[in-house]
Tab-separated table of C-alpha atoms in Angstrom:
chain	number	residue	atom	x	y	z
A	137	MET	CA	20.331	9.434	-21.471
A	138	THR	CA	17.996	6.487	-22.017
A	139	ASP	CA	14.323	6.236	-21.034
A	140	TRP	CA	15.083	3.349	-18.731
A	141	VAL	CA	17.947	2.785	-16.342
A	142	ASP	CA	21.245	2.143	-18.108
A	143	ALA	CA	22.382	-0.470	-15.618
A	144	MET	CA	21.125	-4.013	-16.106
A	145	PRO	CA	20.015	-6.090	-13.084
A	146	GLY	CA	23.001	-7.036	-10.997
A	147	THR	CA	25.326	-4.408	-12.437
A	148	ILE	CA	26.104	-0.850	-11.472
A	149	SER	CA	28.874	1.620	-12.060
A	150	ASP	CA	30.992	2.975	-9.233
A	151	GLY	CA	30.308	6.560	-10.270
A	152	PRO	CA	27.180	8.699	-9.942
A	153	LEU	CA	23.998	7.312	-11.518
A	154	ASP	CA	21.577	9.427	-13.553
A	155	VAL	CA	18.094	9.328	-12.014
A	156	HIS	CA	14.743	11.074	-12.376
A	157	TYR	CA	11.872	11.710	-10.017
A	158	ALA	CA	8.493	13.464	-10.155
A	159	ARG	CA	8.301	16.277	-7.590
A	160	TRP	CA	4.902	17.299	-6.210
A	161	ASP	CA	4.691	20.984	-5.279
A	162	GLY	CA	1.232	21.129	-3.723
A	163	VAL	CA	-2.491	21.073	-4.474
A	164	ASP	CA	-3.419	22.293	-7.964
A	165	ARG	CA	0.243	22.357	-8.970
A	166	PRO	CA	1.612	20.105	-11.737
A	167	PHE	CA	4.229	17.453	-11.094
A	168	THR	CA	7.746	18.478	-12.083
A	169	LEU	CA	10.141	15.934	-13.593
A	170	VAL	CA	13.558	16.405	-11.994
A	171	ALA	CA	16.846	14.987	-13.303
A	172	THR	CA	19.695	14.478	-10.865
A	173	THR	CA	22.401	12.004	-9.900
A	174	THR	CA	22.822	9.644	-6.978
A	175	PRO	CA	25.928	7.847	-5.732
A	176	GLY	CA	26.365	4.438	-7.319
A	177	SER	CA	27.404	2.996	-3.963
A	178	PRO	CA	24.738	3.019	-1.206
A	179	GLY	CA	25.621	3.911	2.366
A	180	GLU	CA	25.704	1.681	5.434
A	181	GLY	CA	22.664	-0.603	5.447
A	182	GLU	CA	21.159	1.043	2.368
A	183	VAL	CA	19.959	-0.617	-0.828
A	184	LEU	CA	19.740	1.046	-4.246
A	185	VAL	CA	16.776	-0.236	-6.248
A	186	ARG	CA	15.678	0.390	-9.817
A	187	ILE	CA	11.908	0.896	-9.811
A	188	ASP	CA	10.268	-1.250	-12.473
A	189	LEU	CA	6.613	-0.292	-11.875
A	190	ALA	CA	4.701	1.805	-9.360
A	191	THR	CA	0.986	2.227	-8.762
A	192	VAL	CA	-1.059	5.263	-7.729
A	193	CYS	CA	-2.516	4.503	-4.294
A	194	GLY	CA	-5.654	6.044	-2.829
A	195	SER	CA	-3.446	7.790	-0.271
A	196	ASP	CA	-1.611	9.537	-3.118
A	197	LEU	CA	-4.981	10.783	-4.379
A	198	HIS	CA	-5.927	12.036	-0.899
A	199	THR	CA	-2.665	13.987	-0.837
A	200	VAL	CA	-2.929	15.627	-4.253
A	201	ASN	CA	-6.582	16.499	-3.584
A	202	GLY	CA	-5.690	18.223	-0.320
A	203	LYS	CA	-7.568	15.730	1.871
A	204	ARG	CA	-4.447	14.501	3.606
A	205	PRO	CA	-1.677	16.624	5.161
A	206	SER	CA	1.658	16.324	3.397
A	207	PRO	CA	4.987	18.088	3.327
A	208	VAL	CA	5.604	20.189	0.224
A	209	PRO	CA	7.555	19.560	-1.920
A	210	VAL	CA	7.554	15.778	-1.729
A	211	LEU	CA	8.252	12.698	-3.831
A	212	LEU	CA	5.022	10.692	-3.654
A	213	GLY	CA	4.449	6.998	-4.330
A	214	HIS	CA	4.790	4.038	-1.977
A	215	GLU	CA	3.487	1.053	-3.967
A	216	GLN	CA	6.210	-0.265	-6.261
A	217	VAL	CA	8.291	-3.240	-7.285
A	218	GLY	CA	11.929	-3.037	-8.318
A	219	THR	CA	15.285	-4.693	-8.888
A	220	VAL	CA	18.244	-4.352	-6.544
A	221	LEU	CA	21.208	-2.637	-8.218
A	222	ALA	CA	23.605	-2.220	-5.307
A	223	VAL	CA	23.818	-2.986	-1.598
A	224	GLY	CA	25.672	-0.937	0.989
A	225	PRO	CA	27.844	-2.301	3.797
A	226	GLY	CA	25.987	-4.136	6.513
A	227	SER	CA	24.585	-7.132	4.594
A	228	PRO	CA	20.860	-6.316	4.732
A	229	SER	CA	18.546	-9.275	4.313
A	230	CYS	CA	14.921	-9.898	3.428
A	231	VAL	CA	12.274	-10.545	6.078
A	232	ASP	CA	12.714	-14.309	5.625
A	233	GLY	CA	16.508	-14.101	5.804
A	234	THR	CA	17.165	-14.174	2.048
A	235	PRO	CA	20.286	-12.090	1.348
A	236	VAL	CA	19.641	-8.847	-0.520
A	237	VAL	CA	21.925	-8.962	-3.557
A	238	PRO	CA	22.104	-7.174	-6.911
A	239	GLY	CA	19.601	-8.603	-9.373
A	240	LEU	CA	17.046	-9.567	-6.707
A	241	ARG	CA	13.484	-8.510	-7.515
A	242	VAL	CA	11.875	-6.970	-4.431
A	243	VAL	CA	9.102	-5.019	-2.796
A	244	TRP	CA	9.685	-3.023	0.369
A	245	SER	CA	7.693	-1.678	3.287
A	246	VAL	CA	6.116	1.754	3.308
A	247	THR	CA	8.038	2.476	6.521
A	248	ALA	CA	11.601	2.340	7.820
A	249	SER	CA	11.961	1.821	11.580
A	250	CYS	CA	14.812	2.213	14.057
A	251	GLY	CA	14.256	-1.149	15.763
A	252	THR	CA	15.306	0.098	19.201
A	253	CYS	CA	12.681	2.572	20.430
A	254	PRO	CA	9.942	1.464	22.890
A	255	ARG	CA	7.371	1.106	20.114
A	256	CYS	CA	9.646	-1.061	17.995
A	257	LEU	CA	10.533	-3.193	21.012
A	258	ARG	CA	6.823	-3.646	21.808
A	259	GLY	CA	6.255	-5.091	18.336
A	260	HIS	CA	4.934	-1.937	16.657
A	261	PRO	CA	7.765	-0.977	14.267
A	262	GLN	CA	5.191	0.555	11.914
A	263	LYS	CA	4.707	3.250	14.574
A	264	CYS	CA	8.399	3.756	15.370
A	265	ARG	CA	9.261	6.991	17.182
A	266	GLU	CA	11.879	7.668	14.477
A	267	LEU	CA	9.661	6.510	11.606
A	268	ARG	CA	10.572	7.313	8.024
A	269	LYS	CA	7.849	6.754	5.453
A	270	TYR	CA	8.337	6.335	1.717
A	271	GLY	CA	6.311	8.768	-0.352
A	272	HIS	CA	5.631	10.952	2.687
A	273	GLU	CA	8.993	12.512	3.570
A	274	PRO	CA	9.843	16.206	3.061
A	275	LEU	CA	11.933	16.383	-0.091
A	276	ASP	CA	15.665	16.661	0.519
A	277	GLU	CA	17.296	17.447	-2.815
A	278	ARG	CA	20.577	16.022	-1.516
A	279	ALA	CA	18.900	12.617	-1.016
A	280	PRO	CA	15.571	12.794	-2.847
A	281	LEU	CA	14.914	9.131	-3.705
A	282	THR	CA	12.414	8.369	-0.949
A	283	GLY	CA	9.294	7.590	-3.002
A	284	GLY	CA	7.928	5.386	-5.751
A	285	PHE	CA	7.390	7.931	-8.523
A	286	ALA	CA	11.008	7.846	-9.619
A	287	THR	CA	13.417	5.744	-11.621
A	288	HIS	CA	15.170	4.607	-8.424
A	289	CYS	CA	14.702	4.418	-4.678
A	290	VAL	CA	17.269	4.250	-1.885
A	291	LEU	CA	16.016	1.867	0.794
A	292	LEU	CA	16.973	2.984	4.273
A	293	PRO	CA	18.145	0.777	7.135
A	294	GLY	CA	15.122	-0.624	8.953
A	295	THR	CA	13.113	-1.159	5.784
A	296	ALA	CA	11.404	-4.537	5.447
A	297	ILE	CA	12.347	-6.122	2.110
A	298	VAL	CA	10.666	-9.149	0.536
A	299	ALA	CA	11.840	-11.024	-2.552
A	300	VAL	CA	9.283	-11.298	-5.372
A	301	PRO	CA	8.933	-14.583	-7.296
A	302	ASP	CA	9.639	-14.345	-11.013
A	303	GLU	CA	6.144	-15.548	-11.929
A	304	LEU	CA	4.421	-12.666	-10.108
A	305	PRO	CA	3.710	-9.829	-12.599
A	306	ASP	CA	4.930	-6.334	-11.727
A	307	ALA	CA	1.386	-4.937	-11.723
A	308	VAL	CA	0.317	-7.562	-9.175
A	309	ALA	CA	3.419	-7.255	-7.003
A	310	ALA	CA	3.589	-3.437	-6.694
A	311	PRO	CA	0.453	-2.971	-4.517
A	312	ALA	CA	1.882	-5.453	-2.000
A	313	SER	CA	3.943	-2.588	-0.561
A	314	CYS	CA	0.802	-0.880	0.730
A	315	ALA	CA	-2.619	-2.317	-0.104
A	316	THR	CA	-1.939	-6.053	0.133
A	317	ALA	CA	0.296	-5.834	3.195
A	318	THR	CA	-2.211	-3.582	4.961
A	319	VAL	CA	-4.950	-6.133	4.327
A	320	ALA	CA	-2.685	-8.898	5.624
A	321	ALA	CA	-2.378	-6.872	8.830
A	322	VAL	CA	-6.154	-6.386	8.941
A	323	ILE	CA	-6.775	-10.111	8.535
A	324	ALA	CA	-4.269	-10.863	11.294
A	325	ALA	CA	-6.053	-8.416	13.608
A	326	ALA	CA	-9.451	-9.958	12.825
A	327	GLY	CA	-8.611	-13.347	14.316
A	328	PRO	CA	-9.805	-16.794	13.177
A	329	LEU	CA	-11.914	-16.740	10.004
A	330	GLU	CA	-13.068	-20.325	9.558
A	331	GLY	CA	-16.856	-20.483	9.535
A	332	ARG	CA	-17.261	-16.778	10.367
A	333	GLU	CA	-19.595	-14.237	8.794
A	334	VAL	CA	-17.292	-11.500	7.527
A	335	LEU	CA	-18.471	-8.095	6.312
A	336	VAL	CA	-16.162	-6.056	4.058
A	337	THR	CA	-17.119	-2.449	3.343
A	338	GLY	CA	-15.443	-1.011	0.263
A	339	ALA	CA	-14.512	-3.041	-2.810
A	340	GLY	CA	-11.482	-1.107	-3.968
A	341	MET	CA	-7.993	-2.573	-3.988
A	342	LEU	CA	-7.964	-3.180	-0.231
A	343	GLY	CA	-11.526	-4.427	-0.036
A	344	LEU	CA	-11.203	-6.892	-2.905
A	345	THR	CA	-7.978	-8.225	-1.425
A	346	ALA	CA	-9.710	-8.614	1.940
A	347	VAL	CA	-12.576	-10.497	0.298
A	348	ALA	CA	-10.106	-12.936	-1.287
A	349	MET	CA	-8.067	-13.410	1.907
A	350	ALA	CA	-11.135	-13.873	4.111
A	351	ALA	CA	-12.761	-16.333	1.714
A	352	LEU	CA	-9.501	-18.283	1.517
A	353	GLY	CA	-9.538	-18.411	5.327
A	354	GLY	CA	-12.911	-20.164	5.297
A	355	ALA	CA	-15.207	-17.206	5.969
A	356	ARG	CA	-18.539	-16.429	4.317
A	357	VAL	CA	-17.952	-12.936	2.986
A	358	THR	CA	-20.431	-10.150	2.337
A	359	ALA	CA	-19.020	-7.189	0.379
A	360	VAL	CA	-20.658	-3.753	0.301
A	361	ASP	CA	-19.869	-1.055	-2.259
A	362	PRO	CA	-21.872	1.657	-4.094
A	363	SER	CA	-20.329	0.763	-7.470
A	364	PRO	CA	-22.116	-1.971	-9.483
A	365	ALA	CA	-18.855	-2.774	-11.310
A	366	ARG	CA	-16.957	-3.219	-8.070
A	367	ARG	CA	-19.736	-5.358	-6.618
A	368	VAL	CA	-19.387	-7.675	-9.610
A	369	CYS	CA	-15.649	-7.742	-9.051
A	370	ALA	CA	-16.150	-8.631	-5.375
A	371	GLY	CA	-18.019	-11.737	-6.484
A	372	GLN	CA	-15.075	-12.686	-8.678
A	373	PHE	CA	-12.791	-12.401	-5.649
A	374	GLY	CA	-14.851	-14.759	-3.513
A	375	ALA	CA	-17.703	-12.779	-1.915
A	376	ALA	CA	-20.737	-14.973	-1.203
A	377	ARG	CA	-22.984	-11.878	-1.153
A	378	VAL	CA	-22.551	-8.431	-2.692
A	379	LEU	CA	-24.705	-5.528	-1.550
A	380	ASP	CA	-25.296	-1.881	-2.325
A	381	VAL	CA	-24.681	0.546	0.527
A	382	ASN	CA	-28.417	0.873	1.247
A	383	GLU	CA	-28.954	-2.866	1.725
A	384	PRO	CA	-28.676	-4.174	5.312
A	385	PRO	CA	-25.832	-6.681	5.568
A	386	GLY	CA	-27.138	-8.654	8.559
A	387	PRO	CA	-25.093	-9.640	11.617
A	388	ALA	CA	-21.345	-10.096	11.200
A	389	ASP	CA	-18.804	-11.870	13.360
A	390	ILE	CA	-16.037	-9.801	11.787
A	391	ALA	CA	-16.419	-6.428	10.056
A	392	LEU	CA	-13.560	-5.017	7.991
A	393	GLU	CA	-13.830	-1.342	7.045
A	394	LEU	CA	-11.578	-0.442	4.115
A	395	SER	CA	-13.285	2.464	2.355
A	396	GLY	CA	-12.694	5.292	4.825
A	397	ARG	CA	-16.301	6.475	4.511
A	398	THR	CA	-18.049	7.514	7.709
A	399	ASP	CA	-21.276	5.758	6.715
A	400	ALA	CA	-19.304	2.563	6.094
A	401	VAL	CA	-17.791	2.747	9.581
A	402	ARG	CA	-21.324	3.022	10.958
A	403	THR	CA	-22.401	0.034	8.872
A	404	CYS	CA	-19.568	-2.089	10.246
A	405	LEU	CA	-20.286	-1.172	13.843
A	406	SER	CA	-24.054	-1.601	13.612
A	407	ALA	CA	-23.648	-5.041	11.979
A	408	LEU	CA	-21.290	-6.367	14.638
A	409	ASP	CA	-22.759	-9.400	16.404
A	410	VAL	CA	-22.159	-10.418	20.011
A	411	GLY	CA	-18.496	-11.299	20.451
A	412	GLY	CA	-17.657	-9.715	17.106
A	413	THR	CA	-14.590	-7.774	16.046
A	414	ALA	CA	-14.474	-4.698	13.833
A	415	VAL	CA	-11.174	-3.781	12.200
A	416	LEU	CA	-11.005	-0.258	10.810
A	417	ALA	CA	-8.260	0.482	8.290
A	418	GLY	CA	-9.758	2.836	5.708
A	419	SER	CA	-9.998	5.930	7.906
A	420	VAL	CA	-6.652	7.522	7.080
A	421	SER	CA	-7.812	11.083	6.432
A	422	PRO	CA	-9.957	13.449	8.545
A	423	ALA	CA	-13.691	12.635	8.621
A	424	ASP	CA	-16.725	12.998	10.871
A	425	ALA	CA	-16.546	11.260	14.229
A	426	VAL	CA	-18.615	8.120	14.789
A	427	PRO	CA	-20.060	7.653	18.285
A	428	ILE	CA	-19.834	4.309	20.090
A	429	ASP	CA	-22.196	3.347	22.911
A	430	PRO	CA	-19.965	1.908	25.658
A	431	GLU	CA	-22.825	-0.240	27.027
A	432	TRP	CA	-23.309	-1.786	23.568
A	433	LEU	CA	-19.578	-2.472	23.456
A	434	VAL	CA	-19.371	-3.963	26.946
A	435	ARG	CA	-22.546	-6.051	27.017
A	436	GLY	CA	-21.933	-7.343	23.521
A	437	LEU	CA	-18.335	-8.406	24.210
A	438	ARG	CA	-17.387	-6.511	21.066
A	439	THR	CA	-13.934	-5.393	19.974
A	440	VAL	CA	-13.136	-2.406	17.777
A	441	THR	CA	-9.529	-1.978	16.651
A	442	GLY	CA	-7.573	-0.024	14.079
A	443	VAL	CA	-4.808	-0.954	11.673
A	444	HIS	CA	-2.416	1.551	10.125
A	445	ASN	CA	0.741	0.662	8.214
A	446	TYR	CA	1.823	-2.909	8.910
A	447	ARG	CA	4.605	-5.121	10.293
A	448	PRO	CA	7.373	-6.787	8.240
A	449	VAL	CA	5.632	-10.160	8.615
A	450	ASP	CA	2.528	-8.710	6.962
A	451	LEU	CA	4.500	-7.725	3.856
A	452	HIS	CA	5.941	-11.226	3.703
A	453	SER	CA	2.425	-12.697	4.037
A	454	ALA	CA	1.144	-10.368	1.319
A	455	VAL	CA	3.700	-11.504	-1.249
A	456	ALA	CA	3.139	-15.157	-0.341
A	457	PHE	CA	-0.617	-14.704	-0.763
A	458	LEU	CA	-0.247	-13.019	-4.162
A	459	ALA	CA	2.204	-15.653	-5.356
A	460	ALA	CA	-0.248	-18.401	-4.413
A	461	ARG	CA	-3.515	-16.773	-5.497
A	462	HIS	CA	-2.926	-14.260	-8.298
A	463	GLY	CA	-3.913	-16.902	-10.838
A	464	ALA	CA	-7.160	-17.718	-9.026
A	465	HIS	CA	-8.427	-14.126	-8.908
A	466	PRO	CA	-8.103	-11.307	-11.482
A	467	PHE	CA	-5.575	-9.221	-9.533
A	468	ALA	CA	-3.873	-8.124	-12.760
A	469	ASP	CA	-7.151	-6.527	-13.903
A	470	LEU	CA	-7.094	-4.188	-10.890
A	471	VAL	CA	-4.242	-2.195	-12.443
A	472	GLU	CA	-4.671	-0.211	-15.655
A	473	GLY	CA	-2.499	2.105	-17.723
A	474	ALA	CA	1.176	2.428	-18.494
A	475	HIS	CA	1.923	6.050	-17.647
A	476	SER	CA	5.430	7.472	-17.815
A	477	LEU	CA	6.934	9.659	-15.101
A	478	LYS	CA	6.520	12.615	-17.437
A	479	ASP	CA	2.777	11.899	-17.521
A	480	LEU	CA	2.289	11.289	-13.806
A	481	GLY	CA	-0.389	13.982	-13.676
A	482	ALA	CA	-2.385	12.018	-16.256
A	483	ALA	CA	-2.016	8.873	-14.166
A	484	VAL	CA	-3.401	10.678	-11.124
A	485	ARG	CA	-6.321	12.090	-13.124
A	486	ALA	CA	-7.075	8.659	-14.559
A	487	ALA	CA	-7.047	7.152	-11.079
A	488	GLN	CA	-9.743	9.584	-9.895
A	489	GLY	CA	-12.561	8.020	-11.912
A	490	ALA	CA	-11.381	4.658	-13.187
A	491	ASP	CA	-13.184	1.419	-12.407
A	492	ALA	CA	-9.788	-0.216	-11.858
A	493	PRO	CA	-8.475	0.661	-8.367
A	494	ARG	CA	-4.908	1.348	-9.538
A	495	GLN	CA	-3.079	3.098	-12.382
A	496	ALA	CA	0.394	1.905	-13.313
A	497	VAL	CA	3.393	4.246	-13.578
A	498	LEU	CA	6.433	2.998	-15.487
A	499	PRO	CA	9.732	4.760	-14.667
A	500	ARG	CA	10.464	5.778	-18.224
A	501	LEU	CA	10.607	9.321	-19.543
A	502	GLY	CA	8.751	9.004	-22.856
């Protein structure tokens, strides 16, 4: 058996395909590399993808550190880029209508939605009543390929798929499936940016992407982060001002919270000017509550909203943004490492203290 997938892009055998995945068995337990087979022919509406590169997301770290509830065992990973090997009956297509065919390089949404429940029909497919979520599903050994830390993934019906341009490097494209698309949703929720004072708290992968998107939209961006290295990076991504967490940011028309820290939420809310909008997206694990004075909210015409997951259009916007801007900002420098599946534990440990927001996982065995 080879380190990489035997099938070349656009080809696949009719018989079972040898695959591997890294099973997580709980906090303080090592990852286990599992070898199995999967049918070479996907089912109705499914797509079989070879994973070319995955990245370790902050949500993966929350899970392995016990800060985020998760089923056990589970196949983690939800930021990845891959190549279509086979397509099941039903002619699935990309968000923009591009046919999904063998050989197509793609990213896909973190969620799969039914499309028919009340939430889907109201325009919230990312909160579908029948939601399936890659990297978060209880492991079913009969159909285990539901996460990014594997050689392959089986995309379910209702998954948003976006084609990736050839010129976009794997390490830049993979985070689109979570970080970049989430920020695209945050920017959409924030409203018009031209001429606005925008505050971004947190200069990790999401925060730096938000800085670049907001600056591109014509905003004057202030970025706040405790790390001197990340503050420097925020300047490289377009921040007009970079501040430590103890420095007052001044009034903001739009405040984007992407760190998940309680003190950062407070900073965003306290900085919000009259008529301003705060978009909270970093608070995805339990933390202390933050009080809001309803009189302050009402008299100040302020809006506070949350973003979690994202819509198919946001994934499409994320890839388009990266394709247009990855040369203008050092997105490739945000991903370090080249860890194999066998060394996934090392990738997770490296991600805990690295200056780079992401560690790369290559689906090879050696």
